[in-house]
PDB file of C-alpha atoms in Angstrom:
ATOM      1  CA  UNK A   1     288.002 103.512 174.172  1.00  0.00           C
ATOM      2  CA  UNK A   2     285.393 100.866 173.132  1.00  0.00           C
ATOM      3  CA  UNK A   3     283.168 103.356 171.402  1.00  0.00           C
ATOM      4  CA  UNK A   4     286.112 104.667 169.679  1.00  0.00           C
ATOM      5  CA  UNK A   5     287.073 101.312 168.161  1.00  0.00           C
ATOM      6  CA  UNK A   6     284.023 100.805 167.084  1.00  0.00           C
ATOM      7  CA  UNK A   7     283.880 104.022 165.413  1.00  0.00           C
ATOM      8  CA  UNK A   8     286.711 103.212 163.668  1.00  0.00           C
ATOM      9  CA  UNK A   9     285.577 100.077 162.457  1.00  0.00           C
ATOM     10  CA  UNK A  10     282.275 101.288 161.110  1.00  0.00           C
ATOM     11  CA  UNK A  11     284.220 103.978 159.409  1.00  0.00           C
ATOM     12  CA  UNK A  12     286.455 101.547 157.465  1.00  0.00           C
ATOM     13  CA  UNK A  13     283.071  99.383 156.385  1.00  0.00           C
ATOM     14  CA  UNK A  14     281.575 102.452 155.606  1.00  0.00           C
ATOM     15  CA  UNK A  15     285.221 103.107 153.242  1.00  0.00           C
ATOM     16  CA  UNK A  16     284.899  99.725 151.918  1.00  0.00           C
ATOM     17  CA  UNK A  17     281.435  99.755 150.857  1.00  0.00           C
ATOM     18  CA  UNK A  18     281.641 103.407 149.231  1.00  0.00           C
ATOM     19  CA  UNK A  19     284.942 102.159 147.328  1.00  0.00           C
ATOM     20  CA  UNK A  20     283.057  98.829 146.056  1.00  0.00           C
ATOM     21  CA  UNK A  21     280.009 100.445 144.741  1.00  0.00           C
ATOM     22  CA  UNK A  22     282.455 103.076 142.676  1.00  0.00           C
ATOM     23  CA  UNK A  23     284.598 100.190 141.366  1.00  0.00           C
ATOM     24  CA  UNK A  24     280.597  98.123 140.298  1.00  0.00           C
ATOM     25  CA  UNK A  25     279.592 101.703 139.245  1.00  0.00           C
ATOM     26  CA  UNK A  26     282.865 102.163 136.494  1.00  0.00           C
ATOM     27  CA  UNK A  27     282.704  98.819 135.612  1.00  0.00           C
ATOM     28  CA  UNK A  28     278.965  98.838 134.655  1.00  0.00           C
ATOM     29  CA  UNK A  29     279.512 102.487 132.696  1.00  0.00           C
ATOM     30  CA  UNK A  30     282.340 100.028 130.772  1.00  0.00           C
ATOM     31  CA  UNK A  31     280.131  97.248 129.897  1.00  0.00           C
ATOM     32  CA  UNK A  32     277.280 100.442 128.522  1.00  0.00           C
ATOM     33  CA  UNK A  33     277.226 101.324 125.151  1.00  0.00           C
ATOM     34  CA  UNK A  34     277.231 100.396 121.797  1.00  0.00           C
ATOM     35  CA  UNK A  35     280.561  98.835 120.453  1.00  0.00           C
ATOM     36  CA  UNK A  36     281.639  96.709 117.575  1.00  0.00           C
ATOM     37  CA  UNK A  37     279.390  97.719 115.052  1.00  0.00           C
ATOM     38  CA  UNK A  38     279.987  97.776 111.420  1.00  0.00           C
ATOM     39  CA  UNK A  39     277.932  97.330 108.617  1.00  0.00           C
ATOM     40  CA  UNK A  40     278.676  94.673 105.551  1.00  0.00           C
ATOM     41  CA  UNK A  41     277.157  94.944 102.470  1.00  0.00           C
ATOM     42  CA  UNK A  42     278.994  94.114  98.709  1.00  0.00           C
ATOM     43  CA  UNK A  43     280.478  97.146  96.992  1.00  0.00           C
ATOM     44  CA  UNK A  44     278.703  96.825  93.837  1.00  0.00           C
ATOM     45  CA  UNK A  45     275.593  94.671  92.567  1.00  0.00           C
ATOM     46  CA  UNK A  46     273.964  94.101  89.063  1.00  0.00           C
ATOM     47  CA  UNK A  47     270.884  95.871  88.587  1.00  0.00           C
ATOM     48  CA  UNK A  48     267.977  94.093  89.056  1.00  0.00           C
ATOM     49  CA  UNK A  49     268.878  91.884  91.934  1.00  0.00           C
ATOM     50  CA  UNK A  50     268.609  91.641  95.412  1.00  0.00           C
ATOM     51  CA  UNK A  51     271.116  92.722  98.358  1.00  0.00           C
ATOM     52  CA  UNK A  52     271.449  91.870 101.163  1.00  0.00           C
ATOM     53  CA  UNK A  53     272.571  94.643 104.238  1.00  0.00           C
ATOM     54  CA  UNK A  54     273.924  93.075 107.419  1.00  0.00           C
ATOM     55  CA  UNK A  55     274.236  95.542 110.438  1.00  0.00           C
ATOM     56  CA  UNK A  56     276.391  94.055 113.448  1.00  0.00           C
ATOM     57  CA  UNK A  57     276.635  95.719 116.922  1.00  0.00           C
ATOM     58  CA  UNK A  58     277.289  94.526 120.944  1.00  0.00           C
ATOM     59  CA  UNK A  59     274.779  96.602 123.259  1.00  0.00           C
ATOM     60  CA  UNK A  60     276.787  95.441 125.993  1.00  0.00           C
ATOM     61  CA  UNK A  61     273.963  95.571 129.144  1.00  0.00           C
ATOM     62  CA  UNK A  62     271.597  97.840 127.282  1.00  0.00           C
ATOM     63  CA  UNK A  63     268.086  96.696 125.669  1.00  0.00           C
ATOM     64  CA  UNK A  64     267.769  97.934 122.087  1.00  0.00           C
ATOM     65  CA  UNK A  65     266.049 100.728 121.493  1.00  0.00           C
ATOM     66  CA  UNK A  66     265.861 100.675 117.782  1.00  0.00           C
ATOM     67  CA  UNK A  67     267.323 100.240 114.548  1.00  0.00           C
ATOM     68  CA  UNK A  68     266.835 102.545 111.341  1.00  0.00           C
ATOM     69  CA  UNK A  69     268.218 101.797 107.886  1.00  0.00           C
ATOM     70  CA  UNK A  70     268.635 105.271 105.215  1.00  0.00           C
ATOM     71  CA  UNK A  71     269.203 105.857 101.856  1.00  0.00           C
ATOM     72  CA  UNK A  72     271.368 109.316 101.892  1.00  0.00           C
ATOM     73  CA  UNK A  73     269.615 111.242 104.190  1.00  0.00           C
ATOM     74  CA  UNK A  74     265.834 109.178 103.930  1.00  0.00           C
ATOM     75  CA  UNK A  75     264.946 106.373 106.200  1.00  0.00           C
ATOM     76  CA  UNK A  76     263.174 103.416 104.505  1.00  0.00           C
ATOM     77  CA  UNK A  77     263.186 100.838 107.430  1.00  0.00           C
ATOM     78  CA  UNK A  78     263.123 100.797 111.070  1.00  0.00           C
ATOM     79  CA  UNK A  79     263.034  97.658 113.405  1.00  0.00           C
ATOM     80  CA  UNK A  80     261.599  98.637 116.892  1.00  0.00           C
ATOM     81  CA  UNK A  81     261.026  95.756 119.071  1.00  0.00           C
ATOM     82  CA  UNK A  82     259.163  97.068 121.846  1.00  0.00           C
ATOM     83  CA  UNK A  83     256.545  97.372 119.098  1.00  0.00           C
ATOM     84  CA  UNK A  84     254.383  95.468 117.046  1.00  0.00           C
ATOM     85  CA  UNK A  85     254.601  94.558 113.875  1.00  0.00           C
ATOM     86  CA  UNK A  86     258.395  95.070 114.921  1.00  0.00           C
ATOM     87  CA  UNK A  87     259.262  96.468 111.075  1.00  0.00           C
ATOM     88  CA  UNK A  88     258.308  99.966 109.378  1.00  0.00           C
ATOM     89  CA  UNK A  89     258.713 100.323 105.676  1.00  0.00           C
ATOM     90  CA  UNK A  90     259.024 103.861 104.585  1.00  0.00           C
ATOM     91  CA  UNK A  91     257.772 104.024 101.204  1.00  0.00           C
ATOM     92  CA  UNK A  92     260.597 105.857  98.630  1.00  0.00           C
ATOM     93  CA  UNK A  93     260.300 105.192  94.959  1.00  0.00           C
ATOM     94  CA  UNK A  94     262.434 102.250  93.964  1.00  0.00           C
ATOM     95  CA  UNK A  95     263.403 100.675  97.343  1.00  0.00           C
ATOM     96  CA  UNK A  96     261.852  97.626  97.678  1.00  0.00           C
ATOM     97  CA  UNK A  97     261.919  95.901 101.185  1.00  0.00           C
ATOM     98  CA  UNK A  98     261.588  92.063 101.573  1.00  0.00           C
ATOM     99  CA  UNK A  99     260.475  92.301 105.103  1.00  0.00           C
ATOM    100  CA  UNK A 100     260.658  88.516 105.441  1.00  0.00           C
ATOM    101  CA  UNK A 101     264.544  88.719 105.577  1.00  0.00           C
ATOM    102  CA  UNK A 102     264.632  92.239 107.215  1.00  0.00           C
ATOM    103  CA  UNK A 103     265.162  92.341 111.134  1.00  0.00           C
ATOM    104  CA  UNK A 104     267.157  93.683 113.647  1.00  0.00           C
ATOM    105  CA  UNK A 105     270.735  93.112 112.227  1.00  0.00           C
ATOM    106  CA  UNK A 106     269.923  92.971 108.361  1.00  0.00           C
ATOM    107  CA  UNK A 107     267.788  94.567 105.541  1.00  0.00           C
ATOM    108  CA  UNK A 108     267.325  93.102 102.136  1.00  0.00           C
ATOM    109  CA  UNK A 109     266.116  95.030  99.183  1.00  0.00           C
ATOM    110  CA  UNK A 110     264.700  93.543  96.082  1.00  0.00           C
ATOM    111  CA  UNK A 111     265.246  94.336  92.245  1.00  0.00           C
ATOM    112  CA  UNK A 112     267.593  97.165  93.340  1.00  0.00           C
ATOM    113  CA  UNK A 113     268.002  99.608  90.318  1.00  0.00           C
ATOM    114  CA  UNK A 114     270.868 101.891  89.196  1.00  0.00           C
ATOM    115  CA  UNK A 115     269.705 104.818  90.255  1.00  0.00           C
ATOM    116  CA  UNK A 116     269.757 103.410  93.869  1.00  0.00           C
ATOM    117  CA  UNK A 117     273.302 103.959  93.834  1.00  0.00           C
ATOM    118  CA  UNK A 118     274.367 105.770  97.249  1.00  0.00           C
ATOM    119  CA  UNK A 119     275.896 106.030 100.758  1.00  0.00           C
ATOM    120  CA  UNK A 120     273.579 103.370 103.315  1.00  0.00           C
ATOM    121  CA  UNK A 121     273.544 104.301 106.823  1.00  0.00           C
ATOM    122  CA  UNK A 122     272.471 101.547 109.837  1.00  0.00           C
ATOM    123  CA  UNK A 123     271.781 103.711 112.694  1.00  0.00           C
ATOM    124  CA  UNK A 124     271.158 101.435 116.211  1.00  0.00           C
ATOM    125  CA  UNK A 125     269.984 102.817 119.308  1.00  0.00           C
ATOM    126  CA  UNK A 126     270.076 102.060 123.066  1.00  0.00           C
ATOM    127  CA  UNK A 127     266.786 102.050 125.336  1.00  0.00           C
ATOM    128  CA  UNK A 128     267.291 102.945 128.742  1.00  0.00           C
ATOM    129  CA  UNK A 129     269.795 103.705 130.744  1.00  0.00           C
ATOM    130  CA  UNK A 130     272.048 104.740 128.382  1.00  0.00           C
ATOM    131  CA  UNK A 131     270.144 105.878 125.181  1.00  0.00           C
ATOM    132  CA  UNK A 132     273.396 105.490 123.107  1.00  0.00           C
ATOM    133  CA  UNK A 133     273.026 105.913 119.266  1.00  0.00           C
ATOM    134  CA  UNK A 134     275.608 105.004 116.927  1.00  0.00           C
ATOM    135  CA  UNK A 135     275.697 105.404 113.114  1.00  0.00           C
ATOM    136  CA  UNK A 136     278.002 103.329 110.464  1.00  0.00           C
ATOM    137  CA  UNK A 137     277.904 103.442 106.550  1.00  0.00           C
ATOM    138  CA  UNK A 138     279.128 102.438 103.985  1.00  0.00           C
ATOM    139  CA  UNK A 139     278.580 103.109  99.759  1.00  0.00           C
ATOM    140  CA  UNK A 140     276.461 100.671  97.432  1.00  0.00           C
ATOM    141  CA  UNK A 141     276.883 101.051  93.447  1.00  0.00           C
ATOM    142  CA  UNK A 142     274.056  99.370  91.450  1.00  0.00           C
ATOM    143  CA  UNK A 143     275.824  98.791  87.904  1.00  0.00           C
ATOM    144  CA  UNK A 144     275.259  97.005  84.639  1.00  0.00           C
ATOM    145  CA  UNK A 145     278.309  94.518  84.490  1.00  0.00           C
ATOM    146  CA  UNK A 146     280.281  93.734  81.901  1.00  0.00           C
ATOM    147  CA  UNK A 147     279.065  92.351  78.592  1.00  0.00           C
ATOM    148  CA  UNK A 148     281.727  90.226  77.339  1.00  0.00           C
ATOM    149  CA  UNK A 149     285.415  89.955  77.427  1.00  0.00           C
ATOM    150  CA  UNK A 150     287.742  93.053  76.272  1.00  0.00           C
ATOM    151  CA  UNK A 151     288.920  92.901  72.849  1.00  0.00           C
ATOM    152  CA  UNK A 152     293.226  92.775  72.568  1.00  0.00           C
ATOM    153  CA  UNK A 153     294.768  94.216  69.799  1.00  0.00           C
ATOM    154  CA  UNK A 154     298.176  94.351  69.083  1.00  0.00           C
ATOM    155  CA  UNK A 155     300.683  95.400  65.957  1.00  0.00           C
ATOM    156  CA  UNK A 156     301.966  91.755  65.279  1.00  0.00           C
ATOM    157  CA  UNK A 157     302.418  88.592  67.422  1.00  0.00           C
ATOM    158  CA  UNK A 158     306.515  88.556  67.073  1.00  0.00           C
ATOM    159  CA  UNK A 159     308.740  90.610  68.780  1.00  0.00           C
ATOM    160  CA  UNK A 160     312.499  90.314  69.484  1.00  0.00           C
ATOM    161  CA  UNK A 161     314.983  92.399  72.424  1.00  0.00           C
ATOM    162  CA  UNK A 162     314.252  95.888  71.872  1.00  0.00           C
ATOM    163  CA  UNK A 163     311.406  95.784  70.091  1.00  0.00           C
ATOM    164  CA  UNK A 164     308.525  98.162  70.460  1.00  0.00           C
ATOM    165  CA  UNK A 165     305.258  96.939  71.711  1.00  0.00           C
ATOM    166  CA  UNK A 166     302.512  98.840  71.354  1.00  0.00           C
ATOM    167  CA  UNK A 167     298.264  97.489  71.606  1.00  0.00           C
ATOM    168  CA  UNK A 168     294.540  98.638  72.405  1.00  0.00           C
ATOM    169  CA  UNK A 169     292.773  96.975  75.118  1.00  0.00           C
ATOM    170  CA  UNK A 170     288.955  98.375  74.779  1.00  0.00           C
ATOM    171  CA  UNK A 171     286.468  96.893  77.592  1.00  0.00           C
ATOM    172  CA  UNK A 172     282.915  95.750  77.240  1.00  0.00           C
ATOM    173  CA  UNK A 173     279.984  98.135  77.608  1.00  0.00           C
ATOM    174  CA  UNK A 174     279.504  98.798  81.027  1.00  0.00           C
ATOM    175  CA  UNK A 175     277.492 101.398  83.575  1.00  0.00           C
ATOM    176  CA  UNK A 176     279.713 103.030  84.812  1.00  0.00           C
ATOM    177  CA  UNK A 177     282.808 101.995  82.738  1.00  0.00           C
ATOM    178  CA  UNK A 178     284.846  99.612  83.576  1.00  0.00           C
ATOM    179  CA  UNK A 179     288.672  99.742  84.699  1.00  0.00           C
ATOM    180  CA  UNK A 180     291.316  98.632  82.294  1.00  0.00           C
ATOM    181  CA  UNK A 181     294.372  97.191  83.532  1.00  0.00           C
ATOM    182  CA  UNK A 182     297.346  95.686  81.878  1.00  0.00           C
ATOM    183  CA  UNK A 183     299.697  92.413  82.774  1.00  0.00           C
ATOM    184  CA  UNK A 184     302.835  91.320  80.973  1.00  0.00           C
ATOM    185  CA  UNK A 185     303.546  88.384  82.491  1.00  0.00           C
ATOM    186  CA  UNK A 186     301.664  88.559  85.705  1.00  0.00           C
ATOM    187  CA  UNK A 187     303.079  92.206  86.058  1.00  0.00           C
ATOM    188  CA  UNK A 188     301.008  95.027  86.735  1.00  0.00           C
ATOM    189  CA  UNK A 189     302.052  97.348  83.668  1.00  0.00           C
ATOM    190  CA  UNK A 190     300.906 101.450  83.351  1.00  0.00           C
ATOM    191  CA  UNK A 191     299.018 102.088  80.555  1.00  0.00           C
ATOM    192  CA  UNK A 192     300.029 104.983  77.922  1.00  0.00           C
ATOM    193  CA  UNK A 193     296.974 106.544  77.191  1.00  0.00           C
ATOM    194  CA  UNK A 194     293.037 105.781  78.210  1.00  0.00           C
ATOM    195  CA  UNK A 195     289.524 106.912  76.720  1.00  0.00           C
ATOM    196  CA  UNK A 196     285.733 106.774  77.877  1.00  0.00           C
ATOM    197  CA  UNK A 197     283.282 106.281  74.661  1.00  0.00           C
ATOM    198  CA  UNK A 198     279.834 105.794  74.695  1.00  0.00           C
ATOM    199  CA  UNK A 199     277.875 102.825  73.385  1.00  0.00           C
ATOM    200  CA  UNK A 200     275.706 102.634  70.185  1.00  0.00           C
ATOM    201  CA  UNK A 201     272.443 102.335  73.172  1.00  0.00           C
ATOM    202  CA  UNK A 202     271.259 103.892  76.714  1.00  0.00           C
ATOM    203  CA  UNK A 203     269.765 101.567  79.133  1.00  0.00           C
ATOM    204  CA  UNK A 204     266.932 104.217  80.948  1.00  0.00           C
ATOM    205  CA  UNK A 205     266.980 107.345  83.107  1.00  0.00           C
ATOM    206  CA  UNK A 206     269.615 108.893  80.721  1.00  0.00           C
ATOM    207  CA  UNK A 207     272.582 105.732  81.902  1.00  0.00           C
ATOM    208  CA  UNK A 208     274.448 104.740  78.948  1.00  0.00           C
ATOM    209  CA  UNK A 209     276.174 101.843  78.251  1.00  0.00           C
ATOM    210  CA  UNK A 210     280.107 103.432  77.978  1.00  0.00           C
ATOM    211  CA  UNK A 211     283.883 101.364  77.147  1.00  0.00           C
ATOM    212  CA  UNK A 212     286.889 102.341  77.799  1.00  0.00           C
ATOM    213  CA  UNK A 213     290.095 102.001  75.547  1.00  0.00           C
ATOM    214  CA  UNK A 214     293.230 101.764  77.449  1.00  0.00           C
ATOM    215  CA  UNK A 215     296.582 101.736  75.021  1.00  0.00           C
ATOM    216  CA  UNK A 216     300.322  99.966  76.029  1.00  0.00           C
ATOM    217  CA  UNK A 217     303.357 101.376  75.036  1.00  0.00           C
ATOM    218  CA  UNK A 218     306.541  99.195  76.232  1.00  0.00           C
ATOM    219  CA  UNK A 219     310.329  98.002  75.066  1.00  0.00           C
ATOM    220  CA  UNK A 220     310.032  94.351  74.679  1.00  0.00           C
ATOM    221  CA  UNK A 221     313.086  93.367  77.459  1.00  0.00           C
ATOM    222  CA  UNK A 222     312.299  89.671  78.662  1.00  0.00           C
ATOM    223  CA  UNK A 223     310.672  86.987  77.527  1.00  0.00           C
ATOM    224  CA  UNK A 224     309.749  83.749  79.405  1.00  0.00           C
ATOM    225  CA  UNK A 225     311.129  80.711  77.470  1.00  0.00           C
ATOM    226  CA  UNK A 226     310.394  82.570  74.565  1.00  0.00           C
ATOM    227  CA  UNK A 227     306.669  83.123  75.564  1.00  0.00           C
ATOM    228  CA  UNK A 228     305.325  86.525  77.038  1.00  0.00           C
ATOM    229  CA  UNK A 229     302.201  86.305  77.995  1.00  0.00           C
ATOM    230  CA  UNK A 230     299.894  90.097  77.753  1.00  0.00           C
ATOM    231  CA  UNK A 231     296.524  90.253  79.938  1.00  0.00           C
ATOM    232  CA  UNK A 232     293.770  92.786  79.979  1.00  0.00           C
ATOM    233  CA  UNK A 233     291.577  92.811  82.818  1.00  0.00           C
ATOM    234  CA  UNK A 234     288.336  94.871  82.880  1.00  0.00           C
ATOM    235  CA  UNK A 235     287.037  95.530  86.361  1.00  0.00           C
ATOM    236  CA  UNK A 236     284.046  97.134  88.123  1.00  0.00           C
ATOM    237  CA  UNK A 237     284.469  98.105  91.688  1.00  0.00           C
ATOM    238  CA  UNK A 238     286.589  94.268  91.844  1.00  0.00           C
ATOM    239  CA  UNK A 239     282.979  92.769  92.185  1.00  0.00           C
ATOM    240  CA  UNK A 240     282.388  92.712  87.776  1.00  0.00           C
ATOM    241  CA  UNK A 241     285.878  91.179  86.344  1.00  0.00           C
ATOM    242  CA  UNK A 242     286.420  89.550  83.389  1.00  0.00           C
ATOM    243  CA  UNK A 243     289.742  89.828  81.311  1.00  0.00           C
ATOM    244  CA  UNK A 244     291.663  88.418  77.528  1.00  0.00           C
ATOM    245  CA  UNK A 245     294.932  87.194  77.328  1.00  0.00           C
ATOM    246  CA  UNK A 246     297.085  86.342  74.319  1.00  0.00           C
ATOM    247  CA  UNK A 247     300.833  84.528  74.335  1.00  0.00           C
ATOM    248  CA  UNK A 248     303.569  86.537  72.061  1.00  0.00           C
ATOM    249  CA  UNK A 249     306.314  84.528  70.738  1.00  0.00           C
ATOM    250  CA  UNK A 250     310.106  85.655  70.364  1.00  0.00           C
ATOM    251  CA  UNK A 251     311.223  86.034  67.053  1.00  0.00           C
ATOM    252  CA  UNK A 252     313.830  83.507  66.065  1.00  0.00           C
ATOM    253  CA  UNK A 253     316.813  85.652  64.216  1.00  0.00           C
ATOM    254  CA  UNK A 254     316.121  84.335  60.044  1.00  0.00           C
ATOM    255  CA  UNK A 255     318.751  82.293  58.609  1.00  0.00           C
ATOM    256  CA  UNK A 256     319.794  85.104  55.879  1.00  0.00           C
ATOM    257  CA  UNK A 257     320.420  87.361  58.487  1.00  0.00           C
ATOM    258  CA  UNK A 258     323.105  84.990  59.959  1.00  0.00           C
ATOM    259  CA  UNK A 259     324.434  84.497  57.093  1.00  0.00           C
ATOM    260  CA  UNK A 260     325.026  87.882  56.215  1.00  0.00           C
ATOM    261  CA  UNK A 261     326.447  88.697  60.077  1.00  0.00           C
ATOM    262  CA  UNK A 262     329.596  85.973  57.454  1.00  0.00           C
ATOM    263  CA  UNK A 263     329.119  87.922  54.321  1.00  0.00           C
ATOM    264  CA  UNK A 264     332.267  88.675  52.326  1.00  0.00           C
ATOM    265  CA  UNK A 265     334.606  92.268  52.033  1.00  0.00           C
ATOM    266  CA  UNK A 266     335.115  94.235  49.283  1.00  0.00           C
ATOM    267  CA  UNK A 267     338.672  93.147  49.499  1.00  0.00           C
ATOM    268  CA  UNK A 268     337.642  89.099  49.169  1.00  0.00           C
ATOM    269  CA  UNK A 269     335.872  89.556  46.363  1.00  0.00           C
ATOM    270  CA  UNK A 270     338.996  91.218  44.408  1.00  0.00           C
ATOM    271  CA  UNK A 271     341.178  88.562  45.419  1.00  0.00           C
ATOM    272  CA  UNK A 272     338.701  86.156  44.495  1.00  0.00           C
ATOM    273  CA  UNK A 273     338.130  87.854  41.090  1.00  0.00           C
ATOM    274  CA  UNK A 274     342.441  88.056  41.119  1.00  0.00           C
ATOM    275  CA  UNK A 275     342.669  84.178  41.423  1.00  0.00           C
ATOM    276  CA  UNK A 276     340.099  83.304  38.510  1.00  0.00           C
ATOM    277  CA  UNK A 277     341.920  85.820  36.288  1.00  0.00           C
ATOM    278  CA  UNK A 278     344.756  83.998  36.660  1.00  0.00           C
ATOM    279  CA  UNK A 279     343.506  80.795  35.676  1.00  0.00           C
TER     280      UNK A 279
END
């Protein structure tokens, strides 16, 4: 009966210890892996300056492995920490490194040019036990912003109820070309028509410098205390913005148009004519 007790009791530890280590063994395969990673970088920069690529990520219990940083489909940088110097530069035409501000969660690149417009992939990876890789991306646009303001143009500065309003909004040179947008009065307004032209120059490796002409067509039905206000915003990938406004006044109704709302009939003027006859 004793040994049967005891048996039973170094079954159950036995049960208890096999159940713990499963419970440690999930856990631990929980806490593995590569989560929260996402990459930041702006969505557009001017050409010619420096960017700056931040790579975030939680290894959870895992040493890193290694981190690579591509263009498309090339690799230009890789951060390996087991080895030394920790930072690879793969030379590509154009893609300047500043290693000095490149590590293991960011890359910078210096006098970035317009043709280094594309897709950026940060690619991190796990060293033992796991060996987990995970890739993010996300696009960069190198442009040439805006030159200027857009130029407004409209048929007169006047309008009354039920007038037609109709203006050009044309943006500055830009590569690519900027977006046009329209506001009466703080409200987003669709535009009528819209055209791409080139500029009078290019600006290398065939890019030219293009604007774009956006027209407004509208029935003048509000005004705000006599005042409506028309914007034109230009905007490049809502990094580049820059914008004109102009305030339109209601037109006051003319005093010979009142009066002639008070004019005289036909039939007046007869009697009128009747009466000095007469005298």
């Amino acid at each position: 009966m004793r040994m049967c007790s005891l048996n039973k009791i170094a079954n159950l530890i036995k049960n208890y210890i096999f159940a713990t280590c499963c419970v440690t063994l999930l856990s631990t395969s929980k806490c593995q892996g590569i989560s929260n990673m996402s990459i930041t970088m702006p969505a557009a920069v001017a050409s010619g300056e420096s960017v700056k690529m931040t790579c975030t990520y939680n290894l959870g219990t895992d040493p890193l492995y290694t981190v690579k940083w591509y263009k498309g489909s090339k690799e230009f940088f890789r951060y390996v920490p087991k080895e030394l110097p920790h930072t690879r530069v793969f030379p590509w035409p154009g893609i300047n490194v500043d290693v000095s501000q490149s590590g293991p969660n960011q890359v910078v690149l210096r006098d970035v040019q317009r043709y280094l417009s594309d897709k950026y992939r940060c690619e991190v990876s796990a060293d033992a036990p796991s060996f987990h890789t995970k890739i993010v991306s996300a696009w960069l646009h190198v442009v040439y912003p805006p030159i200027g303001r857009p130029i407004l143009s409209l048929e007169k500065r006047h309008y009354t109820i039920g007038d037609k309003l109709k203006g050009n909004c044309t943006s500055p040179p830009s590569s690519p070309p900027s977006n046009v947008t329209w506001y009466l009065n703080d409200k987003w307004m669709n535009s009528s028509f819209a055209r791409s032209l080139d500029d009078d120059y290019e600006i290398g490796r065939g890019h030219k410098m293009r604007t774009t002409t956006v027209g407004l067509e509208l029935e003048v039905n509000s005004f705000r205390v006599g005042k409506m206000r028309i914007r034109c915003v230009a905007d490049l990938y809502g990094v580049f913005r820059t914008s004109t406004e102009t305030i339109l006044d209601e037109e006051k109704p003319r005093l010979a148009s009142i009066l002639s709302t008070f004019s005289s009939s036909p039939n007046d003027d007869e009697v009128l004519d009747e009466k000095c006859s007469v005298k």
